[in-house]
PDB file of C-alpha atoms in Angstrom:
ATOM      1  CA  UNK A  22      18.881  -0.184  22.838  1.00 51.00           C
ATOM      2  CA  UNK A  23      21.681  -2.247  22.837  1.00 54.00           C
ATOM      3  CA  UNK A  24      19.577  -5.780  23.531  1.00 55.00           C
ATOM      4  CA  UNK A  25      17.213  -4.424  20.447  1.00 50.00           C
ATOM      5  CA  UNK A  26      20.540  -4.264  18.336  1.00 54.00           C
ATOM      6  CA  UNK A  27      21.777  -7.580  19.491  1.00 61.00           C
ATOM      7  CA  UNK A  28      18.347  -9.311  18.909  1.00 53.00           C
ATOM      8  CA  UNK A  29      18.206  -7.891  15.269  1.00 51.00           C
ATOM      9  CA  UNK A  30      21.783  -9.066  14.683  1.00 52.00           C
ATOM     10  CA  UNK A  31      21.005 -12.858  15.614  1.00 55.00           C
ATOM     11  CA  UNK A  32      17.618 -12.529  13.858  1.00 55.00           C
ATOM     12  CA  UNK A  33      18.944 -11.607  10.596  1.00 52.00           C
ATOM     13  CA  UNK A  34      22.416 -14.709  11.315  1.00 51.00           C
ATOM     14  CA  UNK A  35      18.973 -17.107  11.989  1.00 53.00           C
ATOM     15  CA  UNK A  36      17.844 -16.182   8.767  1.00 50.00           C
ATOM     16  CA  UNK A  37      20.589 -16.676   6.658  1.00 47.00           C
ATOM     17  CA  UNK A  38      21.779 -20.006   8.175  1.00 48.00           C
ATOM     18  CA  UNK A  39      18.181 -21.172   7.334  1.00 49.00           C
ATOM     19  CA  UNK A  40      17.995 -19.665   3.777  1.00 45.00           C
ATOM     20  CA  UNK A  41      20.262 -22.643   1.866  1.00 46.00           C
ATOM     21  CA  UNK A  42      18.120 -25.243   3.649  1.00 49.00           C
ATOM     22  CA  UNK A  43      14.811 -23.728   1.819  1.00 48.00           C
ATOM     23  CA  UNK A  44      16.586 -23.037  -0.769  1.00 49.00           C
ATOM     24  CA  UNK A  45      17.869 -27.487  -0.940  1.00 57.00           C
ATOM     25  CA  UNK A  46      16.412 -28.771  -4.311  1.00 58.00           C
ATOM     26  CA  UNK A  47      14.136 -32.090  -3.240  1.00 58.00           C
ATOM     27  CA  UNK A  48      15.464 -34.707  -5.883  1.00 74.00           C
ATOM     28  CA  UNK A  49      12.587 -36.524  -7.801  1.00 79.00           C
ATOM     29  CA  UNK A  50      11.635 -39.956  -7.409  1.00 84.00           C
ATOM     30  CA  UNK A  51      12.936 -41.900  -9.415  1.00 87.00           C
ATOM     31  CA  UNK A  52      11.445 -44.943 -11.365  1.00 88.00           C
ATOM     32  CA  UNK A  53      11.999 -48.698  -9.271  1.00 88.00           C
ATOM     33  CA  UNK A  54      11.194 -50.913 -12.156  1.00 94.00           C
ATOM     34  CA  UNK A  55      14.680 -52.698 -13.561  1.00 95.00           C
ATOM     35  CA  UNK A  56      13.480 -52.378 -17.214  1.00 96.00           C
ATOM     36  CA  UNK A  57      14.094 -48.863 -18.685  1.00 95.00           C
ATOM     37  CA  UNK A  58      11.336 -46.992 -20.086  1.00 95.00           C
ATOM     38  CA  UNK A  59      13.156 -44.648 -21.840  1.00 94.00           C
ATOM     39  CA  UNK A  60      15.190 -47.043 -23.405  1.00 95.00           C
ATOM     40  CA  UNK A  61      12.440 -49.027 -24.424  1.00 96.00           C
ATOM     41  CA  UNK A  62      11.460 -45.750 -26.392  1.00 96.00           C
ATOM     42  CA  UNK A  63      14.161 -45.872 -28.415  1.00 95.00           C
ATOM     43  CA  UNK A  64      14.162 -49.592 -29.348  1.00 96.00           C
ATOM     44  CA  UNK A  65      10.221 -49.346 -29.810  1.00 97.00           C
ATOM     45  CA  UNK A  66      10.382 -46.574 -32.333  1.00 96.00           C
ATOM     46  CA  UNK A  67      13.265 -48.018 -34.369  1.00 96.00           C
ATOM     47  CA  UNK A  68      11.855 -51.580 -33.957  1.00 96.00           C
ATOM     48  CA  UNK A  69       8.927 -50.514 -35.530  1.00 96.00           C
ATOM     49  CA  UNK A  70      10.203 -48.715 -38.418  1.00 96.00           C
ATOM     50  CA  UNK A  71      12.746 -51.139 -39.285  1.00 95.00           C
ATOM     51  CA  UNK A  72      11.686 -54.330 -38.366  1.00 96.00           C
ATOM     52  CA  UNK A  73       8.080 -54.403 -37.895  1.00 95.00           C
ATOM     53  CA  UNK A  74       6.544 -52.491 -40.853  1.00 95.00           C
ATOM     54  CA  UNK A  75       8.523 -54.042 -43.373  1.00 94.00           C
ATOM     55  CA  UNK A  76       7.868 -57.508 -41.960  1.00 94.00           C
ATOM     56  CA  UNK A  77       3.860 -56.492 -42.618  1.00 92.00           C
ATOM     57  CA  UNK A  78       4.791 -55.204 -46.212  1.00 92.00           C
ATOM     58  CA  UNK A  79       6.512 -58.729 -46.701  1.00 90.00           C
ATOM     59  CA  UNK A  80       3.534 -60.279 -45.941  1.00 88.00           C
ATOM     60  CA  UNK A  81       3.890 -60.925 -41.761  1.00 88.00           C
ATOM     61  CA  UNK A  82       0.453 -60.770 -40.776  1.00 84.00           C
ATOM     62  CA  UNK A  83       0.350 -62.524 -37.298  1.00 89.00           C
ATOM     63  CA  UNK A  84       3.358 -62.698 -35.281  1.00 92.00           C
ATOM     64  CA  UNK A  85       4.603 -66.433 -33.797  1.00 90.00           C
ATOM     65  CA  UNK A  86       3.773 -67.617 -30.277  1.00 91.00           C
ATOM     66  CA  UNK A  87       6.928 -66.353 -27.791  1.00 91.00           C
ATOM     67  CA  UNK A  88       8.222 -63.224 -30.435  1.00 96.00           C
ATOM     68  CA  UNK A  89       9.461 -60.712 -28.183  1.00 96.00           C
ATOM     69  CA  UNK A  90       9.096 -58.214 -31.308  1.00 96.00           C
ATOM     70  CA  UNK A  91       4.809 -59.014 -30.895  1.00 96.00           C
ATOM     71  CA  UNK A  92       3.666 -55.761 -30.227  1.00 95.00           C
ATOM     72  CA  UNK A  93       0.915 -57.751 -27.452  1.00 95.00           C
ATOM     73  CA  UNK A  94       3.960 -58.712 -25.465  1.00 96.00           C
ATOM     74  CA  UNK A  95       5.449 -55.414 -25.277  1.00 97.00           C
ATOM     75  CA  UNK A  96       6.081 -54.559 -21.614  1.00 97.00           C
ATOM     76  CA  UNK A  97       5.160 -50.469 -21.663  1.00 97.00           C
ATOM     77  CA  UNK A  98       3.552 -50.946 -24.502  1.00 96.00           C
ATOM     78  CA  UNK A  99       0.365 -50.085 -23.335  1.00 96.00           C
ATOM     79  CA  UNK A 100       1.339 -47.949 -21.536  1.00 97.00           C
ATOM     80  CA  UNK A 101       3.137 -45.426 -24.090  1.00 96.00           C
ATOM     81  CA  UNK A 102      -0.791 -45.751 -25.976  1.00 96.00           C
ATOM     82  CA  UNK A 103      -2.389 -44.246 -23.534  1.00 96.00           C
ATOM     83  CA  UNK A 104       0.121 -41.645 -22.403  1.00 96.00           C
ATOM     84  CA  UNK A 105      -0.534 -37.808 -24.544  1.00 93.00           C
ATOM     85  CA  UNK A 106       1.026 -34.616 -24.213  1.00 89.00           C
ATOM     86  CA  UNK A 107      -1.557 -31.684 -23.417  1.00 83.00           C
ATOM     87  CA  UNK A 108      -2.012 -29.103 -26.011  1.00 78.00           C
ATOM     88  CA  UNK A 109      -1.081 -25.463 -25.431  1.00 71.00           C
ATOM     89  CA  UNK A 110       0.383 -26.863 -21.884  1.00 64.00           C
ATOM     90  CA  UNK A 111       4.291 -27.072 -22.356  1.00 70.00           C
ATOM     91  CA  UNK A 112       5.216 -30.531 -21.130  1.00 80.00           C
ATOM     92  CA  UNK A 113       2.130 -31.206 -19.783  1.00 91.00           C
ATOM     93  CA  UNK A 114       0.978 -34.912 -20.088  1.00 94.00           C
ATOM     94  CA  UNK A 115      -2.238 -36.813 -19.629  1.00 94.00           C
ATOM     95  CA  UNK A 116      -2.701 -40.151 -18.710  1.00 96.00           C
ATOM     96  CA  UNK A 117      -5.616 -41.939 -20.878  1.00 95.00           C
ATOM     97  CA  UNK A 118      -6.751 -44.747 -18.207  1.00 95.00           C
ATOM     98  CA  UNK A 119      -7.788 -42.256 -15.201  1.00 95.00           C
ATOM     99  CA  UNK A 120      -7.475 -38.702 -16.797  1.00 93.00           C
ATOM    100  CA  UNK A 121      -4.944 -36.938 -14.444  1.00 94.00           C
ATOM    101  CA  UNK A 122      -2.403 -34.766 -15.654  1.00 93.00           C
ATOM    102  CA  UNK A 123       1.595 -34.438 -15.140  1.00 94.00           C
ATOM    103  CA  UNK A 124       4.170 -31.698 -15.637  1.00 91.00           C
ATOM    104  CA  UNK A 125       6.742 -33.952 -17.393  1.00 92.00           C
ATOM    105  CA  UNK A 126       7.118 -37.209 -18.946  1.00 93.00           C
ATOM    106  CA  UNK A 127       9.134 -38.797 -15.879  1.00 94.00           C
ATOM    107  CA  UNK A 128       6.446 -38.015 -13.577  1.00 94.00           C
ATOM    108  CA  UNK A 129       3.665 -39.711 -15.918  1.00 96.00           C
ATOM    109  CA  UNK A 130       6.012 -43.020 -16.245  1.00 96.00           C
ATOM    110  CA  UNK A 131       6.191 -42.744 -12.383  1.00 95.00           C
ATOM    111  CA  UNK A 132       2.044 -42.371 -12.282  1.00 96.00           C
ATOM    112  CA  UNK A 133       1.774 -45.542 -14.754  1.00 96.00           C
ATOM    113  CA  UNK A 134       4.341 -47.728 -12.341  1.00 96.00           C
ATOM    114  CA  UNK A 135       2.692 -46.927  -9.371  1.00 95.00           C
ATOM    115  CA  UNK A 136      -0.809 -46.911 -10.291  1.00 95.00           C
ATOM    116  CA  UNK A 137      -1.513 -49.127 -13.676  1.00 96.00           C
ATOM    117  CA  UNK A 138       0.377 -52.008 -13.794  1.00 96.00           C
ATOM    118  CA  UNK A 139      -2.575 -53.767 -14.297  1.00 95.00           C
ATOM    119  CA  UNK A 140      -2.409 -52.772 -17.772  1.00 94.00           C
ATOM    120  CA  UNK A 141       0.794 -54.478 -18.602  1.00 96.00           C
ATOM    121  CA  UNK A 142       0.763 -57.845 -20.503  1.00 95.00           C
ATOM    122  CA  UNK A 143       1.717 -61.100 -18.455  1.00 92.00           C
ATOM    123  CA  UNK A 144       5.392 -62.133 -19.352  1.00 92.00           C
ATOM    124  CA  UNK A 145       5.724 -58.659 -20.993  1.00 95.00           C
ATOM    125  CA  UNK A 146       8.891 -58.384 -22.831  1.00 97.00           C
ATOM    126  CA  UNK A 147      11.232 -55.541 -22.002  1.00 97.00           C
ATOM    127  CA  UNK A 148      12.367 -53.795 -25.361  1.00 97.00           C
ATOM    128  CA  UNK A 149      14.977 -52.316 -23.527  1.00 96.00           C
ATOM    129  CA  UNK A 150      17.363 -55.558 -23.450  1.00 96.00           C
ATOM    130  CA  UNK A 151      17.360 -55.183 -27.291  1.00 96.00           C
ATOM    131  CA  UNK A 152      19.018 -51.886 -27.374  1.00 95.00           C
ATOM    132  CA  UNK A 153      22.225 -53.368 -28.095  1.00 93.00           C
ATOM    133  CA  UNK A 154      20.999 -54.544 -31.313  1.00 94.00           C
ATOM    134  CA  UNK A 155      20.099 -50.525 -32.445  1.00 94.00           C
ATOM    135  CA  UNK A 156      22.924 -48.870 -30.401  1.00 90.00           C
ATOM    136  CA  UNK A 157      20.626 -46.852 -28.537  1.00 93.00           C
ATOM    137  CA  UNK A 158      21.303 -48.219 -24.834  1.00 89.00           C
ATOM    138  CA  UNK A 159      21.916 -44.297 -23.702  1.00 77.00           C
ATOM    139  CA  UNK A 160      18.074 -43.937 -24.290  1.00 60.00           C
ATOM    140  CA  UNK A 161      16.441 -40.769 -25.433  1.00 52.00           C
ATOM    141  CA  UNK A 162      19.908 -38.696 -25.369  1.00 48.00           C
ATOM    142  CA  UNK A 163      20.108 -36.645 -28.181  1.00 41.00           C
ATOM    143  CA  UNK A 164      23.868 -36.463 -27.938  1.00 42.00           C
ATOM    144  CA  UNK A 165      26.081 -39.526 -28.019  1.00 49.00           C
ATOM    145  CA  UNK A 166      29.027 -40.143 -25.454  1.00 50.00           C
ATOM    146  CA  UNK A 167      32.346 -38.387 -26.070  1.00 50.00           C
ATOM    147  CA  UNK A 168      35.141 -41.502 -26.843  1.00 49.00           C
ATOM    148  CA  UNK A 169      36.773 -41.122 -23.525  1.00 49.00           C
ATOM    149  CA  UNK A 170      33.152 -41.647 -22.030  1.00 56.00           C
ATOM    150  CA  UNK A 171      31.988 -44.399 -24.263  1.00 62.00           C
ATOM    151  CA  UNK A 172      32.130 -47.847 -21.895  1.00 71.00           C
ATOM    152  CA  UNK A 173      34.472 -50.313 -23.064  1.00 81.00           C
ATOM    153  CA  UNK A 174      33.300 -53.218 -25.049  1.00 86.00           C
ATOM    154  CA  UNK A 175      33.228 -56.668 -23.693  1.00 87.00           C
ATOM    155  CA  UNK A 176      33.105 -59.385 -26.056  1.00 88.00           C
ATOM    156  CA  UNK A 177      31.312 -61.788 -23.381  1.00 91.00           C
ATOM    157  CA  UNK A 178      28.483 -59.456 -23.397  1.00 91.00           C
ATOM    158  CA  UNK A 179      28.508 -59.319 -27.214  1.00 92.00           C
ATOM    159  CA  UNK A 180      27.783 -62.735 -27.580  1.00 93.00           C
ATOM    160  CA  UNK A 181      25.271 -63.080 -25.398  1.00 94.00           C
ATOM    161  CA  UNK A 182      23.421 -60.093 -27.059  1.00 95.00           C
ATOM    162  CA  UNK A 183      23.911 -61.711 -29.918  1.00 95.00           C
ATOM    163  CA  UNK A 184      22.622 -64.970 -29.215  1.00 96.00           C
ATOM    164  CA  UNK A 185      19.404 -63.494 -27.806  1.00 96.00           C
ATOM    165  CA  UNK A 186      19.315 -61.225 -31.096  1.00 96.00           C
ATOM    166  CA  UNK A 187      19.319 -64.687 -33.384  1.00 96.00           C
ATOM    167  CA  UNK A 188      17.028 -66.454 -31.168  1.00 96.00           C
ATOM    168  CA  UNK A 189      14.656 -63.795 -31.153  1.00 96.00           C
ATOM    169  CA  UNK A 190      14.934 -63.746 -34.989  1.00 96.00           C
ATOM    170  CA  UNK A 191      14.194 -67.375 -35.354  1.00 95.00           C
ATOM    171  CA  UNK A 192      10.799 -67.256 -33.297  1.00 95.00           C
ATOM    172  CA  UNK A 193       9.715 -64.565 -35.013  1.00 96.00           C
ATOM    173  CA  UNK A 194      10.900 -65.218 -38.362  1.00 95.00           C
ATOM    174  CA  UNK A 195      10.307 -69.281 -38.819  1.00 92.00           C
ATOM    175  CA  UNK A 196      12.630 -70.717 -40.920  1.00 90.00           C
ATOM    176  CA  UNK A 197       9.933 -73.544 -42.073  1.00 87.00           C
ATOM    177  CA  UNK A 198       8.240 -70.417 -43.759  1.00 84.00           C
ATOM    178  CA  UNK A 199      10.012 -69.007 -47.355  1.00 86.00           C
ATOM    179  CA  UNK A 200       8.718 -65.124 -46.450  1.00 84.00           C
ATOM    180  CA  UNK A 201       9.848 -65.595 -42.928  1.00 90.00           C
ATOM    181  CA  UNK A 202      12.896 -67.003 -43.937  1.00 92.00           C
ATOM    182  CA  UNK A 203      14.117 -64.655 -46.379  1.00 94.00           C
ATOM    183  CA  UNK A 204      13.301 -61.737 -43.417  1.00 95.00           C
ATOM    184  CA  UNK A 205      15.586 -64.099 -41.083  1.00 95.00           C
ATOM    185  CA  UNK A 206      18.516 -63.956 -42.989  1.00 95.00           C
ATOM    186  CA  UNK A 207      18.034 -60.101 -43.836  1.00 95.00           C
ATOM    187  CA  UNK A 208      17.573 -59.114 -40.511  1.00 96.00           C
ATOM    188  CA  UNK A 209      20.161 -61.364 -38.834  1.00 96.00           C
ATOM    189  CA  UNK A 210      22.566 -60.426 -40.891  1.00 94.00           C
ATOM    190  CA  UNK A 211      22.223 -56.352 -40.479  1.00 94.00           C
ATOM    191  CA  UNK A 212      21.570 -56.515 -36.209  1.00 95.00           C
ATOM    192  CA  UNK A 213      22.761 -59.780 -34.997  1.00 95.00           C
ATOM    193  CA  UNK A 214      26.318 -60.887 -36.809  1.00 92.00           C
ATOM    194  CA  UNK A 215      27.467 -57.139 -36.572  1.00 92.00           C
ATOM    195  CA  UNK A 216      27.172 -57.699 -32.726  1.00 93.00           C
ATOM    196  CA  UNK A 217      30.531 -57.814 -32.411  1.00 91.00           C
ATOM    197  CA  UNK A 218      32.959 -55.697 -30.660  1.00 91.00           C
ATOM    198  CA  UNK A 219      35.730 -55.863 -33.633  1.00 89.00           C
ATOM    199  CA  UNK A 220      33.104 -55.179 -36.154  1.00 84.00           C
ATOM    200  CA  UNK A 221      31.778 -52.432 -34.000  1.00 80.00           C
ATOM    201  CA  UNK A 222      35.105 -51.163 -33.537  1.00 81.00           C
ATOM    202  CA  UNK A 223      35.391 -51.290 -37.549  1.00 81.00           C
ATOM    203  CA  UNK A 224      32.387 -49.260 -38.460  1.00 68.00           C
ATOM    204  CA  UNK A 225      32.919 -46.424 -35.838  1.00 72.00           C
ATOM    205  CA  UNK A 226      36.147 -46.170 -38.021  1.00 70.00           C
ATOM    206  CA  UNK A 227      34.379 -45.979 -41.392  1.00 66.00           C
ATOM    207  CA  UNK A 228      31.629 -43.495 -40.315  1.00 57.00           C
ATOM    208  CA  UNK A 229      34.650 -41.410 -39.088  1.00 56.00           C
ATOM    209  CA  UNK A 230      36.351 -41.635 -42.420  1.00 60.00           C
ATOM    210  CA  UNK A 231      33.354 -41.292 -44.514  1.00 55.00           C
ATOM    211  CA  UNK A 232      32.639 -37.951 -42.709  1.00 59.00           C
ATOM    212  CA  UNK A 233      35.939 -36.519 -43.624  1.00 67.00           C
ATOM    213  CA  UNK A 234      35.369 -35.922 -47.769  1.00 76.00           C
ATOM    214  CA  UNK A 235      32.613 -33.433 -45.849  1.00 73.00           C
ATOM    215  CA  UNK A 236      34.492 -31.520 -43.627  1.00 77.00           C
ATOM    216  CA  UNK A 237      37.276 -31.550 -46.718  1.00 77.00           C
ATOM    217  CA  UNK A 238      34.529 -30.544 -48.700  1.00 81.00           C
ATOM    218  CA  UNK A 239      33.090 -27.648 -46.243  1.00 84.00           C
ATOM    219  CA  UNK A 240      36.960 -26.497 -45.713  1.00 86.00           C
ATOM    220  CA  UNK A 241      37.340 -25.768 -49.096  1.00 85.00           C
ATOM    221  CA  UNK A 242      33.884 -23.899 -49.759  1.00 89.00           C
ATOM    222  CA  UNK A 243      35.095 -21.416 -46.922  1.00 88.00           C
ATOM    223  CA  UNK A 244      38.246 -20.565 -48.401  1.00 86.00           C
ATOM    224  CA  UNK A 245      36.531 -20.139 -51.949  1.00 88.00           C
ATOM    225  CA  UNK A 246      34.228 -18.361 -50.863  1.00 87.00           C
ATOM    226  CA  UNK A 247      36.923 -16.130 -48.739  1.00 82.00           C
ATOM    227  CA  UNK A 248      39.114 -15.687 -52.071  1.00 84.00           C
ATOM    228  CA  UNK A 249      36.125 -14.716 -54.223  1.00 81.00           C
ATOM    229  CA  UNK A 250      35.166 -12.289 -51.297  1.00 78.00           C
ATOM    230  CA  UNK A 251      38.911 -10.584 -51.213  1.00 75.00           C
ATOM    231  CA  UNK A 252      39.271  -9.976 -54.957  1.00 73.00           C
ATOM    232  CA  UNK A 253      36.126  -7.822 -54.897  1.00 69.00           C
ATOM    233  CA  UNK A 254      37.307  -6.309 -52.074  1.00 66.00           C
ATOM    234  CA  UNK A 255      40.525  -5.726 -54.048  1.00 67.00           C
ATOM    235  CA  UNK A 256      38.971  -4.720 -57.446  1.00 64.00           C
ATOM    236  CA  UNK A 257      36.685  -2.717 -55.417  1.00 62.00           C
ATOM    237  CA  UNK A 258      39.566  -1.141 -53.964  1.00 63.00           C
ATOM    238  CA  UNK A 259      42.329  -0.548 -56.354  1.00 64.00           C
ATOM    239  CA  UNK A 260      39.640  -0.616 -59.365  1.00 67.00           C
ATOM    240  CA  UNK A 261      40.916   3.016 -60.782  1.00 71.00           C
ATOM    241  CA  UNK A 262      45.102   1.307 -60.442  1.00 70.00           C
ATOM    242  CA  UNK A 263      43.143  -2.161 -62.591  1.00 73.00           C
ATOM    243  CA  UNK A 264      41.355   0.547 -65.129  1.00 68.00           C
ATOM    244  CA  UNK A 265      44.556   2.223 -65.607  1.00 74.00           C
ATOM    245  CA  UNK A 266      46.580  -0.777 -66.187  1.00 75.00           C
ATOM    246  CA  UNK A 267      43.807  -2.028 -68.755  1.00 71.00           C
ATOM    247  CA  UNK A 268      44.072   0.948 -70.692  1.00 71.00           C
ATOM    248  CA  UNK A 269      47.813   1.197 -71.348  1.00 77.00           C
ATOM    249  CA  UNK A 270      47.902  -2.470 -71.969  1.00 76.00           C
ATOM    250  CA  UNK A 271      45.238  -1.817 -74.861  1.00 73.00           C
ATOM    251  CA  UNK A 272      43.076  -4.395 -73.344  1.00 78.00           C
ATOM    252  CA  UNK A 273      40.248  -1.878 -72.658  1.00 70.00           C
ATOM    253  CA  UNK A 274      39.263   1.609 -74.182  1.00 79.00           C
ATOM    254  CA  UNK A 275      38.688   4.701 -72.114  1.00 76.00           C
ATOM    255  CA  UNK A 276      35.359   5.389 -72.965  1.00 77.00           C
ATOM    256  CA  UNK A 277      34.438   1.384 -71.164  1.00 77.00           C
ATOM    257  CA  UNK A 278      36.411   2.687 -68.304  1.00 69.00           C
ATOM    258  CA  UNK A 279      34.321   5.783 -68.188  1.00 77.00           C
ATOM    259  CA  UNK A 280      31.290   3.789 -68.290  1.00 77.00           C
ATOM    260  CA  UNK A 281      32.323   1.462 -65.657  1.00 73.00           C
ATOM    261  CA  UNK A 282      33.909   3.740 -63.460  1.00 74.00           C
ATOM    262  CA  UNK A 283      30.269   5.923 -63.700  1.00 76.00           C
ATOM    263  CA  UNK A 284      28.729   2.563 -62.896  1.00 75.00           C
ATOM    264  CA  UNK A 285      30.647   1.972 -59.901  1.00 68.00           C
ATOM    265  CA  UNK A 286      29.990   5.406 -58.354  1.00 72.00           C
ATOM    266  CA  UNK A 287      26.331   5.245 -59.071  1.00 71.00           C
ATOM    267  CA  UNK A 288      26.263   1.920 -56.879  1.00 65.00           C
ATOM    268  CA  UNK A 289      28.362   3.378 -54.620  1.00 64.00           C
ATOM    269  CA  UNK A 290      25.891   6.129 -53.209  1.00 65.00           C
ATOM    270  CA  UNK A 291      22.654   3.866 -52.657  1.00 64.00           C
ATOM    271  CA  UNK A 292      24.915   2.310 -50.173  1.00 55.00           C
ATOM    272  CA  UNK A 293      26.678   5.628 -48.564  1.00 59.00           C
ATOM    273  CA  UNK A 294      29.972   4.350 -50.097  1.00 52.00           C
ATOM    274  CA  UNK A 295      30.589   7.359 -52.033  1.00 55.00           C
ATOM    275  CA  UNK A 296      34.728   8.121 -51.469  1.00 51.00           C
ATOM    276  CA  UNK A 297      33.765  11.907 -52.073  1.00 48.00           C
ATOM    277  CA  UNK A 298      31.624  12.590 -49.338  1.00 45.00           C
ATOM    278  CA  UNK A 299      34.213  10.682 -47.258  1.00 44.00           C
ATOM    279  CA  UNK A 300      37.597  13.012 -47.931  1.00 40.00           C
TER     280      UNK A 300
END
């Protein structure tokens, strides 16, 4: 009896020494290629909407030879076209060149590295080492870095961001062109001169101070709204002692007072606020 005891005691110590190692969360594989897909998100979709589309509405109809903004020469480009999320499936998403389906988005970028590089242009440009020039080099996150988190500046990167910012202006926006060269100027001035840690430094300042006036703004709603909310409370309250004091000042007549005093009652019972049924 005693063995039977002892061989149940080190059966159930063998099985809860083994639980945490079944219970060890396998990490995910994680993507090998250097140039950031979700980054390259980020840039694509603002590169598009600010960049691209009004170039076309300008008049850019073909893009020059060596742009890195030519959609052709975008690296994941491809890629991102033939990549769909599943209907009525969650996070389920399909890949458009062989059909198979993934249960997240990581897992279908890892399915297009391994298996369909094939479909990425030769020389593709990475849109990711552009993100300087949109501030968006934390990718997809939703939520920027606290200030004690944010990485320090450094003015030697800064310039060399923006020199590949202007260069990539001037092939694809031709000076030799007027169109082009109007498009230059706008867009070099608002991504690549501001590419500068002092100037940086500079707006984070403004967009702090112009978000004060709203939280001034906000501040003083609440307490308005609080001050409105305690004088009906009050008059509520102490209305007979305000009725009274209308009266004998000759402000009011009694017969108002009886009328509002009836009015107040009447409200008061829809609501189970009737003082009577209280005492």
């Amino acid at each position: 009896m005693a063995t039977l005891r002892r061989a149940a005691l080190a059966l159930l110590l063998g099985s809860a020494a083994a639980a945490p190692r079944n219970q060890e969360v396998v990490p995910r594989t994680e993507l090998s290629h250097p140039c950031s897909r979700a980054v390259s998100r980020s840039v694509r979709r603002l590169l598009e909407k600010d960049i691209l589309r009004p170039a076309q509405k300008a008049g850019v109809d073909a893009w020059a030879p060596g742009c890195p903004f030519d959609p052709a020469l975008d690296l994941w480009g491809k890629h991102e076209r033939q990549k769909s999320r599943k209907r009525g499936s969650g996070s389920h998403w399909a890949c458009g060149i062989c059909g198979k389906v993934f249960q997240s988005e990581h897992y279908i970028d890892l399915h297009m590295e391994r298996k369909h590089m094939n479909e990425t242009p030769r020389g593709g440009v990475c849109l990711a080492n552009y993100c300087e020039m949109f501030e968006v080099c934390q990718g997809d996150s939703k939520f920027k870095r606290r200030k004690d988190q944010e990485p320090e500046c450094d003015n030697e990167t800064m310039q060399q961001v923006r020199h590949s910012c202007e260069e990539a202006m001037n092939r694809c926006f031709p000076l030799g062109q007027e169109s082009s060269r109007i498009l230059n100027a706008k867009f070099s001035r608002q991504y690549c001169r501001v590419l500068d840690c002092r100037i940086r430094a500079e707006q984070k300042n403004e967009h702090h101070m112009d978000l004060m006036p709203v939280i001034v703004l906000l501040i003083l709603i609440v307490l308005i709204c609080f001050m409105v909310f305690s004088l009906v409370v009050c008059c509520v309250d102490y209305s007979d002692d305000i009725f009274q004091i209308l009266v004998s000042s000759g402000i009011v007549s009694s017969g108002f007072v009886k009328k509002a005093t009836k009015a107040r009652n009447d409200a008061r019972k829809p609501l189970g606020l009737d003082r009577t049924k209280c005492v």
